[in-house]
Amino acid sequence: MKVVVIQGPNLNMLGVREQHIYGAMKLEHIHAQMKDFASQSGLEIEFFQSNLEGEIVDKIQECYGDANGIIINAAAYTHTSIAIRDAISAVNLPTIEVHISNIYRREDFRKQNMIAPVCSSSIVGFGPFGYHLAMVGMVQVLNEIKAVQEMQKQQAV
Ligand code: DQA
């Protein structure tokens, strides 16, 4: 089972940008923790960060047939990108959206969320710990899918 973690614009600046909002942890550190959790859970994991909308769309499309689930923080594109929303919808994989900050307590423009309606679930406002919660959630979702598939297989015999 493979999970792809997609990080949007400016998340490569974590640990530097607005620490009072996003905390002091660098992206590499967050990814190292996710990698540890993935190996404990027997999951393959891949990380991708881009500041470019089209590259994020390409990466989501690449997940089709290659990954079992996506964890995405589309960052500022969350509030504007119909292209990213359509790509998530197109690949139709279990997708968990993460936001480090609570976007619903911030500026009004952050309350518009293009991505959430096509995601399985959203984790918002837990700081960098939200990525760990997303991993726990993904393991649960993938196990449920596996259980349903096994049941269907048995019923077919
Ligand atoms: C963010 C919230 C977005 O509004 C913002 O543009 C980001 C990060 C978050 O993780 O809290 O870049 O997605």
PDB file of C-alpha atoms and ligand atoms in Angstrom:
ATOM      1  CA  MET A   1       0.000   0.000   0.000  1.00  0.00           C
ATOM      2  CA  LYS A   2       1.383   3.372  -0.999  1.00  0.00           C
ATOM      3  CA  VAL A   3       0.537   6.855   0.273  1.00  0.00           C
ATOM      4  CA  VAL A   4       1.636  10.024  -1.523  1.00  0.00           C
ATOM      5  CA  VAL A   5       1.992  13.221   0.514  1.00  0.00           C
ATOM      6  CA  ILE A   6       1.555  16.385  -1.552  1.00  0.00           C
ATOM      7  CA  GLN A   7       2.578  19.758  -0.141  1.00  0.00           C
ATOM      8  CA  GLY A   8       1.576  23.010  -1.818  1.00  0.00           C
ATOM      9  CA  PRO A   9       3.136  26.455  -2.104  1.00  0.00           C
ATOM     10  CA  ASN A  10       5.267  27.963   0.668  1.00  0.00           C
ATOM     11  CA  LEU A  11       5.186  24.804   2.793  1.00  0.00           C
ATOM     12  CA  ASN A  12       8.872  24.407   1.949  1.00  0.00           C
ATOM     13  CA  MET A  13       9.258  27.523   4.154  1.00  0.00           C
ATOM     14  CA  LEU A  14       7.860  25.867   7.293  1.00  0.00           C
ATOM     15  CA  GLY A  15      10.028  26.610  10.317  1.00  0.00           C
ATOM     16  CA  VAL A  16      10.767  30.050   8.839  1.00  0.00           C
ATOM     17  CA  ARG A  17       7.395  31.446   7.748  1.00  0.00           C
ATOM     18  CA  GLU A  18       4.981  32.887  10.343  1.00  0.00           C
ATOM     19  CA  GLN A  19       6.004  30.605  13.204  1.00  0.00           C
ATOM     20  CA  HIS A  20       3.199  31.961  15.395  1.00  0.00           C
ATOM     21  CA  ILE A  21       0.730  30.431  12.892  1.00  0.00           C
ATOM     22  CA  TYR A  22       2.533  27.386  11.479  1.00  0.00           C
ATOM     23  CA  GLY A  23       4.947  26.477  14.295  1.00  0.00           C
ATOM     24  CA  ALA A  24       8.694  25.920  14.238  1.00  0.00           C
ATOM     25  CA  MET A  25       8.891  22.480  12.664  1.00  0.00           C
ATOM     26  CA  LYS A  26      10.530  22.227   9.253  1.00  0.00           C
ATOM     27  CA  LEU A  27       8.904  20.223   6.459  1.00  0.00           C
ATOM     28  CA  GLU A  28      11.793  17.698   6.479  1.00  0.00           C
ATOM     29  CA  HIS A  29      11.144  17.019  10.160  1.00  0.00           C
ATOM     30  CA  ILE A  30       7.391  16.526   9.588  1.00  0.00           C
ATOM     31  CA  HIS A  31       8.186  14.154   6.716  1.00  0.00           C
ATOM     32  CA  ALA A  32      10.728  12.213   8.809  1.00  0.00           C
ATOM     33  CA  GLN A  33       8.033  11.581  11.438  1.00  0.00           C
ATOM     34  CA  MET A  34       5.531  10.508   8.775  1.00  0.00           C
ATOM     35  CA  LYS A  35       8.116   8.166   7.276  1.00  0.00           C
ATOM     36  CA  ASP A  36       8.700   6.510  10.673  1.00  0.00           C
ATOM     37  CA  PHE A  37       4.975   6.028  11.149  1.00  0.00           C
ATOM     38  CA  ALA A  38       4.599   4.654   7.614  1.00  0.00           C
ATOM     39  CA  SER A  39       7.330   2.061   8.110  1.00  0.00           C
ATOM     40  CA  GLN A  40       5.791   1.000  11.455  1.00  0.00           C
ATOM     41  CA  SER A  41       2.472   0.581   9.643  1.00  0.00           C
ATOM     42  CA  GLY A  42       3.966  -1.295   6.673  1.00  0.00           C
ATOM     43  CA  LEU A  43       3.129   1.514   4.243  1.00  0.00           C
ATOM     44  CA  GLU A  44       5.209   2.841   1.387  1.00  0.00           C
ATOM     45  CA  ILE A  45       5.309   6.657   1.395  1.00  0.00           C
ATOM     46  CA  GLU A  46       6.394   9.308  -1.097  1.00  0.00           C
ATOM     47  CA  PHE A  47       6.716  13.071  -0.534  1.00  0.00           C
ATOM     48  CA  PHE A  48       6.226  15.849  -3.060  1.00  0.00           C
ATOM     49  CA  GLN A  49       6.290  19.625  -2.618  1.00  0.00           C
ATOM     50  CA  SER A  50       5.683  22.241  -5.285  1.00  0.00           C
ATOM     51  CA  ASN A  51       4.935  25.930  -5.466  1.00  0.00           C
ATOM     52  CA  LEU A  52       3.293  25.445  -8.882  1.00  0.00           C
ATOM     53  CA  GLU A  53      -0.367  24.561  -9.398  1.00  0.00           C
ATOM     54  CA  GLY A  54       0.184  22.570 -12.632  1.00  0.00           C
ATOM     55  CA  GLU A  55       2.905  20.446 -11.018  1.00  0.00           C
ATOM     56  CA  ILE A  56       0.526  19.583  -8.193  1.00  0.00           C
ATOM     57  CA  VAL A  57      -2.163  18.599 -10.735  1.00  0.00           C
ATOM     58  CA  ASP A  58       0.410  16.418 -12.558  1.00  0.00           C
ATOM     59  CA  LYS A  59       1.432  14.735  -9.289  1.00  0.00           C
ATOM     60  CA  ILE A  60      -2.183  13.964  -8.344  1.00  0.00           C
ATOM     61  CA  GLN A  61      -2.736  12.440 -11.805  1.00  0.00           C
ATOM     62  CA  GLU A  62       0.423  10.323 -11.393  1.00  0.00           C
ATOM     63  CA  CYS A  63      -1.120   8.831  -8.256  1.00  0.00           C
ATOM     64  CA  TYR A  64      -3.747   7.109 -10.409  1.00  0.00           C
ATOM     65  CA  GLY A  65      -2.751   3.467 -10.624  1.00  0.00           C
ATOM     66  CA  ASP A  66       0.359   4.107  -8.516  1.00  0.00           C
ATOM     67  CA  ALA A  67      -0.902   5.043  -5.030  1.00  0.00           C
ATOM     68  CA  ASN A  68      -3.635   3.856  -2.686  1.00  0.00           C
ATOM     69  CA  GLY A  69      -4.170   7.172  -0.924  1.00  0.00           C
ATOM     70  CA  ILE A  70      -3.223  10.848  -0.939  1.00  0.00           C
ATOM     71  CA  ILE A  71      -2.527  13.239   1.928  1.00  0.00           C
ATOM     72  CA  ILE A  72      -2.558  16.815   0.646  1.00  0.00           C
ATOM     73  CA  ASN A  73      -2.025  20.292   2.020  1.00  0.00           C
ATOM     74  CA  ALA A  74      -2.781  22.415  -1.054  1.00  0.00           C
ATOM     75  CA  ALA A  75      -1.877  25.518   1.012  1.00  0.00           C
ATOM     76  CA  ALA A  76      -3.049  28.757  -0.678  1.00  0.00           C
ATOM     77  CA  TYR A  77      -4.374  26.802  -3.692  1.00  0.00           C
ATOM     78  CA  THR A  78      -6.982  25.312  -1.341  1.00  0.00           C
ATOM     79  CA  HIS A  79      -8.882  28.570  -1.616  1.00  0.00           C
ATOM     80  CA  THR A  80      -8.625  29.079  -5.387  1.00  0.00           C
ATOM     81  CA  SER A  81      -7.807  25.952  -7.363  1.00  0.00           C
ATOM     82  CA  ILE A  82     -10.588  24.269  -9.312  1.00  0.00           C
ATOM     83  CA  ALA A  83      -7.819  22.431 -11.242  1.00  0.00           C
ATOM     84  CA  ILE A  84      -6.525  20.720  -8.082  1.00  0.00           C
ATOM     85  CA  ARG A  85     -10.069  19.937  -6.976  1.00  0.00           C
ATOM     86  CA  ASP A  86     -10.856  18.365 -10.367  1.00  0.00           C
ATOM     87  CA  ALA A  87      -7.632  16.308 -10.298  1.00  0.00           C
ATOM     88  CA  ILE A  88      -8.516  14.891  -6.850  1.00  0.00           C
ATOM     89  CA  SER A  89     -11.987  14.104  -8.094  1.00  0.00           C
ATOM     90  CA  ALA A  90     -10.617  12.484 -11.277  1.00  0.00           C
ATOM     91  CA  VAL A  91      -8.241  10.010  -9.603  1.00  0.00           C
ATOM     92  CA  ASN A  92     -10.927   9.057  -7.072  1.00  0.00           C
ATOM     93  CA  LEU A  93      -8.491   7.866  -4.361  1.00  0.00           C
ATOM     94  CA  PRO A  94      -8.997   8.208  -0.600  1.00  0.00           C
ATOM     95  CA  THR A  95      -7.681  11.736  -0.012  1.00  0.00           C
ATOM     96  CA  ILE A  96      -7.123  13.412   3.340  1.00  0.00           C
ATOM     97  CA  GLU A  97      -6.681  17.172   3.378  1.00  0.00           C
ATOM     98  CA  VAL A  98      -4.486  18.743   6.074  1.00  0.00           C
ATOM     99  CA  HIS A  99      -4.202  22.358   7.209  1.00  0.00           C
ATOM    100  CA  ILE A 100      -1.721  23.223   9.906  1.00  0.00           C
ATOM    101  CA  SER A 101      -3.674  26.301  10.968  1.00  0.00           C
ATOM    102  CA  ASN A 102      -7.413  26.514  11.554  1.00  0.00           C
ATOM    103  CA  ILE A 103      -8.358  28.156   8.261  1.00  0.00           C
ATOM    104  CA  TYR A 104     -11.898  28.791   9.571  1.00  0.00           C
ATOM    105  CA  ARG A 105     -10.607  31.099  12.311  1.00  0.00           C
ATOM    106  CA  ARG A 106      -8.505  33.243  10.006  1.00  0.00           C
ATOM    107  CA  GLU A 107      -9.147  35.740   7.194  1.00  0.00           C
ATOM    108  CA  ASP A 108     -12.463  35.354   5.355  1.00  0.00           C
ATOM    109  CA  PHE A 109     -10.765  34.386   2.061  1.00  0.00           C
ATOM    110  CA  ARG A 110      -9.387  31.240   3.774  1.00  0.00           C
ATOM    111  CA  LYS A 111     -12.918  30.073   4.605  1.00  0.00           C
ATOM    112  CA  GLN A 112     -13.519  29.307   0.938  1.00  0.00           C
ATOM    113  CA  ASN A 113     -12.263  25.743   0.443  1.00  0.00           C
ATOM    114  CA  MET A 114     -12.319  24.274  -3.090  1.00  0.00           C
ATOM    115  CA  ILE A 115     -10.647  21.017  -2.044  1.00  0.00           C
ATOM    116  CA  ALA A 116     -12.582  19.777   1.005  1.00  0.00           C
ATOM    117  CA  PRO A 117     -15.766  18.700  -0.849  1.00  0.00           C
ATOM    118  CA  VAL A 118     -13.805  16.167  -2.948  1.00  0.00           C
ATOM    119  CA  CYS A 119     -11.681  14.830  -0.040  1.00  0.00           C
ATOM    120  CA  SER A 120     -12.562  11.896   2.219  1.00  0.00           C
ATOM    121  CA  SER A 121     -11.815  14.051   5.274  1.00  0.00           C
ATOM    122  CA  SER A 122     -10.108  17.201   6.491  1.00  0.00           C
ATOM    123  CA  ILE A 123      -7.767  17.763   9.436  1.00  0.00           C
ATOM    124  CA  VAL A 124      -7.525  21.390  10.398  1.00  0.00           C
ATOM    125  CA  GLY A 125      -5.864  23.432  13.139  1.00  0.00           C
ATOM    126  CA  PHE A 126      -3.758  20.799  14.953  1.00  0.00           C
ATOM    127  CA  GLY A 127      -0.444  22.313  13.887  1.00  0.00           C
ATOM    128  CA  PRO A 128       2.163  19.970  12.370  1.00  0.00           C
ATOM    129  CA  PHE A 129       0.617  17.141  14.450  1.00  0.00           C
ATOM    130  CA  GLY A 130      -2.218  17.179  11.875  1.00  0.00           C
ATOM    131  CA  TYR A 131       0.029  15.246   9.482  1.00  0.00           C
ATOM    132  CA  HIS A 132       0.385  12.454  12.045  1.00  0.00           C
ATOM    133  CA  LEU A 133      -3.394  12.412  12.514  1.00  0.00           C
ATOM    134  CA  ALA A 134      -3.760  12.160   8.734  1.00  0.00           C
ATOM    135  CA  MET A 135      -1.465   9.110   8.707  1.00  0.00           C
ATOM    136  CA  VAL A 136      -3.503   7.434  11.466  1.00  0.00           C
ATOM    137  CA  GLY A 137      -6.683   8.235   9.510  1.00  0.00           C
ATOM    138  CA  MET A 138      -5.204   6.915   6.266  1.00  0.00           C
ATOM    139  CA  VAL A 139      -4.235   3.580   7.863  1.00  0.00           C
ATOM    140  CA  GLN A 140      -7.821   3.243   9.112  1.00  0.00           C
ATOM    141  CA  VAL A 141      -9.350   4.120   5.719  1.00  0.00           C
ATOM    142  CA  LEU A 142      -7.034   1.722   3.833  1.00  0.00           C
ATOM    143  CA  ASN A 143      -7.774  -1.100   6.305  1.00  0.00           C
ATOM    144  CA  GLU A 144     -11.505  -0.550   5.857  1.00  0.00           C
ATOM    145  CA  ILE A 145     -11.161  -0.667   2.056  1.00  0.00           C
ATOM    146  CA  LYS A 146      -9.087  -3.862   2.316  1.00  0.00           C
ATOM    147  CA  ALA A 147     -11.669  -5.486   4.607  1.00  0.00           C
ATOM    148  CA  VAL A 148     -14.508  -4.659   2.195  1.00  0.00           C
ATOM    149  CA  GLN A 149     -12.502  -5.996  -0.785  1.00  0.00           C
ATOM    150  CA  GLU A 150     -11.762  -9.261   1.076  1.00  0.00           C
ATOM    151  CA  MET A 151     -15.414  -9.658   1.987  1.00  0.00           C
ATOM    152  CA  GLN A 152     -16.434  -9.117  -1.646  1.00  0.00           C
ATOM    153  CA  LYS A 153     -13.840 -11.698  -2.751  1.00  0.00           C
ATOM    154  CA  GLN A 154     -15.222 -14.285  -0.316  1.00  0.00           C
ATOM    155  CA  GLN A 155     -18.780 -13.612  -1.444  1.00  0.00           C
ATOM    156  CA  ALA A 156     -17.741 -14.139  -5.082  1.00  0.00           C
ATOM    157  CA  VAL A 157     -16.425 -17.669  -4.333  1.00  0.00           C
TER     158      VAL A 157
HETATM  159  C1  DQA B   1      -2.411  26.333   5.137  1.00  0.00           C
HETATM  160  C2  DQA B   1      -3.496  27.408   5.229  1.00  0.00           C
HETATM  161  C3  DQA B   1      -3.576  28.214   3.940  1.00  0.00           C
HETATM  162  O1  DQA B   1      -4.580  29.200   4.039  1.00  0.00           O
HETATM  163  C4  DQA B   1      -2.249  28.896   3.668  1.00  0.00           C
HETATM  164  O2  DQA B   1      -2.296  29.596   2.439  1.00  0.00           O
HETATM  165  C5  DQA B   1      -1.086  27.980   3.742  1.00  0.00           C
HETATM  166  C6  DQA B   1      -1.070  26.922   4.748  1.00  0.00           C
HETATM  167  C7  DQA B   1      -2.245  25.581   6.468  1.00  0.00           C
HETATM  168  O3  DQA B   1      -1.625  24.520   6.449  1.00  0.00           O
HETATM  169  O4  DQA B   1      -2.691  26.058   7.513  1.00  0.00           O
HETATM  170  O5  DQA B   1      -0.113  28.155   3.018  1.00  0.00           O
HETATM  171  O6  DQA B   1      -2.806  25.370   4.162  1.00  0.00           O
END
